[in-house]
PDB file of C-alpha atoms in Angstrom:
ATOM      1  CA  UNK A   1     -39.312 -13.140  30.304  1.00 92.00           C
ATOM      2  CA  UNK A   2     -40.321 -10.798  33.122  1.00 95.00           C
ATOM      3  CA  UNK A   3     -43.410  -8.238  33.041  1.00 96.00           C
ATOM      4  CA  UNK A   4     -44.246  -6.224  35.585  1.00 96.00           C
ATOM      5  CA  UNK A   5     -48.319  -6.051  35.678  1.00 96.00           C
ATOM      6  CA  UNK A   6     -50.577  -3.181  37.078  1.00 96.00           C
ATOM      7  CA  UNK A   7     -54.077  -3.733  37.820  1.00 97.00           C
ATOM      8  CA  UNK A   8     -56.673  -0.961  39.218  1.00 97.00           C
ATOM      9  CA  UNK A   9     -59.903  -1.953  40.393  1.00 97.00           C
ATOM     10  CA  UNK A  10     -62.858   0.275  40.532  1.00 96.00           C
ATOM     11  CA  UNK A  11     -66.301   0.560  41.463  1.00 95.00           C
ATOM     12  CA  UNK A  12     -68.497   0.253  38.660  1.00 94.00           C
ATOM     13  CA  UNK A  13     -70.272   3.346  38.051  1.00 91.00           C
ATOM     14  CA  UNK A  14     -73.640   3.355  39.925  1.00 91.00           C
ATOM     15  CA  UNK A  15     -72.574   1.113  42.423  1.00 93.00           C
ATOM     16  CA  UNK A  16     -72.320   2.788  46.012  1.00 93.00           C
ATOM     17  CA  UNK A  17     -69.530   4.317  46.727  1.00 93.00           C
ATOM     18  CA  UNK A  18     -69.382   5.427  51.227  1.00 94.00           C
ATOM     19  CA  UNK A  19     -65.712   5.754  50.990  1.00 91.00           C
ATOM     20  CA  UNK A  20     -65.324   7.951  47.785  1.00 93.00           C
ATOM     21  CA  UNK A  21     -68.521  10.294  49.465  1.00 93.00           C
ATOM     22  CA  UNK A  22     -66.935  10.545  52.574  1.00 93.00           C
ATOM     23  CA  UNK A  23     -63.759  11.562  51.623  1.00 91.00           C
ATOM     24  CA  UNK A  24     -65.391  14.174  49.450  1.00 92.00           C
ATOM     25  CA  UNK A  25     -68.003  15.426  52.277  1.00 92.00           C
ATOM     26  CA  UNK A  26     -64.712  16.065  54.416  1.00 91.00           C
ATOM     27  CA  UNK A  27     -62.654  17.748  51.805  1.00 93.00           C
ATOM     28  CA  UNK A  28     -64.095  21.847  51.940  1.00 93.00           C
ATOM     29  CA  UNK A  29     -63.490  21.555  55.858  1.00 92.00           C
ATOM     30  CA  UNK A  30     -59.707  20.672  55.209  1.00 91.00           C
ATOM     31  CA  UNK A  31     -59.428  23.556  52.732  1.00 92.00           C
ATOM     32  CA  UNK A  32     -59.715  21.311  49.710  1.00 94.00           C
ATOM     33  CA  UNK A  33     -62.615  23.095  48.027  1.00 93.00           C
ATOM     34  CA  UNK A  34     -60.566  22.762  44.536  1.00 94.00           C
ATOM     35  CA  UNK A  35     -61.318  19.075  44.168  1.00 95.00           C
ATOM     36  CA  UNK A  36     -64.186  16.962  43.093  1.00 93.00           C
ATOM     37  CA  UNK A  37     -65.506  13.740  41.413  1.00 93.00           C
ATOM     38  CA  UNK A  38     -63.940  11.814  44.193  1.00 94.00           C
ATOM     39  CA  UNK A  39     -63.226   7.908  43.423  1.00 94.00           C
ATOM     40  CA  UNK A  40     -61.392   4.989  45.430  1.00 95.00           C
ATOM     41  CA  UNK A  41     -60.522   1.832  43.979  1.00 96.00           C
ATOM     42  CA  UNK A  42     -57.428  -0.983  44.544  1.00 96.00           C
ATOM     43  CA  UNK A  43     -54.412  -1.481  43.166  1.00 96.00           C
ATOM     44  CA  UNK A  44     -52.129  -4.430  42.801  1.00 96.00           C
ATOM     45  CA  UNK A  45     -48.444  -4.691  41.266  1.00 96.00           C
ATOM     46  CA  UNK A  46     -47.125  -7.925  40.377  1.00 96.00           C
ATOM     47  CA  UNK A  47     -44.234  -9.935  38.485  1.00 96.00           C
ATOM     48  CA  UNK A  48     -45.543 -12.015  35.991  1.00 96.00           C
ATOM     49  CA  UNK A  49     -43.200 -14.525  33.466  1.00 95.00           C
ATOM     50  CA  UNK A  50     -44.303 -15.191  30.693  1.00 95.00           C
ATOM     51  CA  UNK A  51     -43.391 -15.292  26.429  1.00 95.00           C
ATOM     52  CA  UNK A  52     -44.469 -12.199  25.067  1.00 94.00           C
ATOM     53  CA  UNK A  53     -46.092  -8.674  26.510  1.00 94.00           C
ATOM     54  CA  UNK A  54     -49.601  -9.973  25.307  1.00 95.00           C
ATOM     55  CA  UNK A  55     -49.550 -13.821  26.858  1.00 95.00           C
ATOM     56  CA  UNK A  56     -48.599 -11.533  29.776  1.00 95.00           C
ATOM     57  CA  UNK A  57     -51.324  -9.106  29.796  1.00 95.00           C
ATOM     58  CA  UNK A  58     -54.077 -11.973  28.968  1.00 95.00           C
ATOM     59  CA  UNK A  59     -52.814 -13.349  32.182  1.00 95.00           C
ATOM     60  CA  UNK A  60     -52.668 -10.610  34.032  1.00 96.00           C
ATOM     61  CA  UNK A  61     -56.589 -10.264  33.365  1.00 95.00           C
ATOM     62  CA  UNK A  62     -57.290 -13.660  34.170  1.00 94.00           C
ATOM     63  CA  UNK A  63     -55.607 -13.156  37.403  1.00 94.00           C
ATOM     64  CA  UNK A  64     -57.772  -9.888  38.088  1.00 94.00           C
ATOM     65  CA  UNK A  65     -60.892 -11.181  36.924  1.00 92.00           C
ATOM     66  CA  UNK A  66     -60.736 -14.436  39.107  1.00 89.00           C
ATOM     67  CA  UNK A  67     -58.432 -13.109  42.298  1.00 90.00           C
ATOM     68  CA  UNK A  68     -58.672  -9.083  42.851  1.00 93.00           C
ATOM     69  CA  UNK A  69     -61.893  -7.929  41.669  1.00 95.00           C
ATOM     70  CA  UNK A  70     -65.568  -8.800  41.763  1.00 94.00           C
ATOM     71  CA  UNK A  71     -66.839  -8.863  38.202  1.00 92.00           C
ATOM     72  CA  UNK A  72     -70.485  -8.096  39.196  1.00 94.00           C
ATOM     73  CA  UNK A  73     -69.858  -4.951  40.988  1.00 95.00           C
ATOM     74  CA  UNK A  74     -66.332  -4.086  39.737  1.00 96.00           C
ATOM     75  CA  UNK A  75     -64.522  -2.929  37.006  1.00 95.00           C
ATOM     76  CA  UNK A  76     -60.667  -3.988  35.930  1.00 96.00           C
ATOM     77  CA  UNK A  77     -57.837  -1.997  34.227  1.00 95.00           C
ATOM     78  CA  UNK A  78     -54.824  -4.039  33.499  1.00 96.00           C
ATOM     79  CA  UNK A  79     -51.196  -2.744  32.031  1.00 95.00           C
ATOM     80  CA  UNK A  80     -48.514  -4.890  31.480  1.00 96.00           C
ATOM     81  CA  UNK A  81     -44.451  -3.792  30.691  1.00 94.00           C
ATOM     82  CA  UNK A  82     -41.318  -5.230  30.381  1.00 94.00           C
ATOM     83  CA  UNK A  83     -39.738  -6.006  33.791  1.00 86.00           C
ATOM     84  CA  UNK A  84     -37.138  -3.594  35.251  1.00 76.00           C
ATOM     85  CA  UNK A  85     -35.035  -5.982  36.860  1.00 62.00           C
TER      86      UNK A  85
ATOM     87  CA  UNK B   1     -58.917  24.853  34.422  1.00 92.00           C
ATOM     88  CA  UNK B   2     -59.404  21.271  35.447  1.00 95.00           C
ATOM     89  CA  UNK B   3     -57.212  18.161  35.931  1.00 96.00           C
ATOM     90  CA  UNK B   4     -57.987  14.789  36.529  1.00 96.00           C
ATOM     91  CA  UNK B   5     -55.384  13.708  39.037  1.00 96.00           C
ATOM     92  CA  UNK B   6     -54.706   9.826  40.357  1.00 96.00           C
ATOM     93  CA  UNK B   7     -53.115   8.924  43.425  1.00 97.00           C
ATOM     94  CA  UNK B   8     -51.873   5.617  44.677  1.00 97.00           C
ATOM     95  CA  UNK B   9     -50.909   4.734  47.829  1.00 97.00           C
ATOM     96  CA  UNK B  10     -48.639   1.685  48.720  1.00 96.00           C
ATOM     97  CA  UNK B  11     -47.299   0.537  51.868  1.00 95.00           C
ATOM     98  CA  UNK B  12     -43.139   1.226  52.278  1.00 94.00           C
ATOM     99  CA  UNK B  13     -41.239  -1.206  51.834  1.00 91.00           C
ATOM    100  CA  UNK B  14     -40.144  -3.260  55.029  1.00 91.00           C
ATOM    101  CA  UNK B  15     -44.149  -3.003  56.038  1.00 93.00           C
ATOM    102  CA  UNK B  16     -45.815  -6.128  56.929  1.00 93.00           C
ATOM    103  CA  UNK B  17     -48.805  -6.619  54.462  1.00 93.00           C
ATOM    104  CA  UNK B  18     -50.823  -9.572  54.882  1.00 94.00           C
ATOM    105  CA  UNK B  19     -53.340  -9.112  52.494  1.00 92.00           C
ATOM    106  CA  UNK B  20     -50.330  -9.398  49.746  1.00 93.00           C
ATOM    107  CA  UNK B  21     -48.996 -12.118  51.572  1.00 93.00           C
ATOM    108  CA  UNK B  22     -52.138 -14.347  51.691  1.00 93.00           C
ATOM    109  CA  UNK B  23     -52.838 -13.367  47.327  1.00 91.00           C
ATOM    110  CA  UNK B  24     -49.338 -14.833  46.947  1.00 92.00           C
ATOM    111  CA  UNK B  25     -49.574 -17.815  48.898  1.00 92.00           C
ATOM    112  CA  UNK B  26     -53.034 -18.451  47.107  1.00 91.00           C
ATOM    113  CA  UNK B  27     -51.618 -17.977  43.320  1.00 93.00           C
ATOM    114  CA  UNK B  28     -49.874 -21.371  42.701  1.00 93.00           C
ATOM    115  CA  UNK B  29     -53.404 -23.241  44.274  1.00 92.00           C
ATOM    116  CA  UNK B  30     -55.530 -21.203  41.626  1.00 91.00           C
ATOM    117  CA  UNK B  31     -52.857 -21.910  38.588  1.00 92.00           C
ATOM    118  CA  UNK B  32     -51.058 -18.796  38.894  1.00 94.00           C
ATOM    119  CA  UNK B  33     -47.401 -19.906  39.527  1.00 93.00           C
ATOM    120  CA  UNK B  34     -46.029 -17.667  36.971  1.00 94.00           C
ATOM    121  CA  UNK B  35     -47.072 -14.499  39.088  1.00 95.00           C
ATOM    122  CA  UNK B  36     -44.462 -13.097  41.868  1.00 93.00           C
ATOM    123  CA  UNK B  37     -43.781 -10.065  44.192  1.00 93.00           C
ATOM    124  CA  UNK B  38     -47.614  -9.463  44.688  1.00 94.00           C
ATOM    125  CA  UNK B  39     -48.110  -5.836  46.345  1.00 94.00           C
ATOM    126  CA  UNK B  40     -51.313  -4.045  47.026  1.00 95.00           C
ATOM    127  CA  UNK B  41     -52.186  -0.528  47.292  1.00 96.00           C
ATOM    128  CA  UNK B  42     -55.135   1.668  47.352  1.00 96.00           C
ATOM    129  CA  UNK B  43     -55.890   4.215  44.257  1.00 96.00           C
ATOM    130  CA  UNK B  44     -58.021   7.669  44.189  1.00 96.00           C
ATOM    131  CA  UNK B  45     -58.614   9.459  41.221  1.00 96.00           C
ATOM    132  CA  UNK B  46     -60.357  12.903  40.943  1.00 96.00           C
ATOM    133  CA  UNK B  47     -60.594  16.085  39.307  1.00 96.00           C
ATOM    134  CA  UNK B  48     -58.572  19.544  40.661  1.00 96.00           C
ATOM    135  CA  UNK B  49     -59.185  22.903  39.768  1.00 95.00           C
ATOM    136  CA  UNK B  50     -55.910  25.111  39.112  1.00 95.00           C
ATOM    137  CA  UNK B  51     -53.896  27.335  36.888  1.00 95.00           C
ATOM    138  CA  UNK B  52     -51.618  25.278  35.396  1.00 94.00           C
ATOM    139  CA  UNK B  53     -50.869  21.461  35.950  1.00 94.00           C
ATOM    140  CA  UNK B  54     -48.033  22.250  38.357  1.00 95.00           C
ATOM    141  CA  UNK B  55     -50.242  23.903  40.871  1.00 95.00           C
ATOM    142  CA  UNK B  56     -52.271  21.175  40.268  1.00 95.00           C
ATOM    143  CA  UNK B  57     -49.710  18.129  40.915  1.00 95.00           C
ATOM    144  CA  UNK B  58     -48.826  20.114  43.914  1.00 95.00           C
ATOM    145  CA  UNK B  59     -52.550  20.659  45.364  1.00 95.00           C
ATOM    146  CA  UNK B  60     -52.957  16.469  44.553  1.00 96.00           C
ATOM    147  CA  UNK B  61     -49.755  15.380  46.309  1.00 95.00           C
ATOM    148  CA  UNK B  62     -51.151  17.938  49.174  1.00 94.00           C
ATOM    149  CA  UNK B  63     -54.459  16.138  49.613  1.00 94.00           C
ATOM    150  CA  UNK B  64     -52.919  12.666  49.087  1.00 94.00           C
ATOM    151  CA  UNK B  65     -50.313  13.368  52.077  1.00 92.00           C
ATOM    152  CA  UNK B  66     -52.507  14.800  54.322  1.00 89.00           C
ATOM    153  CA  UNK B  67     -55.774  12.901  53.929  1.00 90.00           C
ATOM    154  CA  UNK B  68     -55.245   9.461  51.791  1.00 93.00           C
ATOM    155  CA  UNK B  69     -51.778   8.560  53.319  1.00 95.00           C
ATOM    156  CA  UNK B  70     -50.372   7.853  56.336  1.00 94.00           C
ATOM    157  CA  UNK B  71     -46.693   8.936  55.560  1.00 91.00           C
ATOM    158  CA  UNK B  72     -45.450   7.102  58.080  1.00 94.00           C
ATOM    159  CA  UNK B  73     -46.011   4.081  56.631  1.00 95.00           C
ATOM    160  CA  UNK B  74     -47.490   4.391  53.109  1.00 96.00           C
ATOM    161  CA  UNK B  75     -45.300   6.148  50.107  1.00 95.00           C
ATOM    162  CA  UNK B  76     -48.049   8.136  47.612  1.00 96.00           C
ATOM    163  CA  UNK B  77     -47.627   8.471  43.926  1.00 95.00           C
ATOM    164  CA  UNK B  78     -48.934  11.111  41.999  1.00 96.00           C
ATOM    165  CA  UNK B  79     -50.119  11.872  38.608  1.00 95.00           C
ATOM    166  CA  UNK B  80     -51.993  14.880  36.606  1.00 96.00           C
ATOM    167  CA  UNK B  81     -53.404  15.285  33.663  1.00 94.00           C
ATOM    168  CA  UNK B  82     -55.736  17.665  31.736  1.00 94.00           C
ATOM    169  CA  UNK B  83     -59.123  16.814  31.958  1.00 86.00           C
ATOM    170  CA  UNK B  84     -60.725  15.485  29.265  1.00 75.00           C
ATOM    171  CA  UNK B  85     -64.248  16.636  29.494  1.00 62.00           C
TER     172      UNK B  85
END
């Protein structure tokens, strides 16, 4: 069976963040004075087949863990759903 | 009133993207031949103050367009929520 799998990676708080504080130093000048608390991170969609939703989702973490993110200075979020298609 | 929005930004579809390209080709080496149609994307979440969570869905797919996109070649998604703190 199909799942499709979401994963966000994030900074881990306290770790540096240039991006994020840039962004957020330009926003008054652009007229965004509404927002704050500014974070980037990356995501990644993917197919995965596998038995059941939770053999999926264990593998979707695996994947993250060992592929997209750096464990040390990263955090992972992972959802997994049945496959549209 | 505050809401925490969260933006993601993926390339259109028909948009070369190597760094997808080069995950995939490296998932059946690592023992990850059950994952397919890797795509990557970047993610920003932050908080938006506003009236009501309209305003505020609007004000978030305003930013995302004009400062975390380029809608030429990147589609943004956009979600609100209340904030929780």
């Amino acid at each position: 069976m199909r799942f499709d799998a979401h994963v966000e990676v994030r900074l881990r708080p306290g770790i540096a963040d240039p991006e994020s504080a840039t962004i957020e130093r330009a926003l008054p000048a652009l007229g965004f004075d509404d927002v704050s608390s500014m974070s980037t991170g990356r995501s990644f969609r993917f197919a995965i087949e596998a038995d059941d939703e939770d053999s999926a989702a264990e593998r979707a973490r695996e994947l993250a863990t060992a592929l997209l993110a750096n464990p040390v200075m990263e955090d992972v979020s992972t959802t997994v759903e049945p496959g549209r298609d």
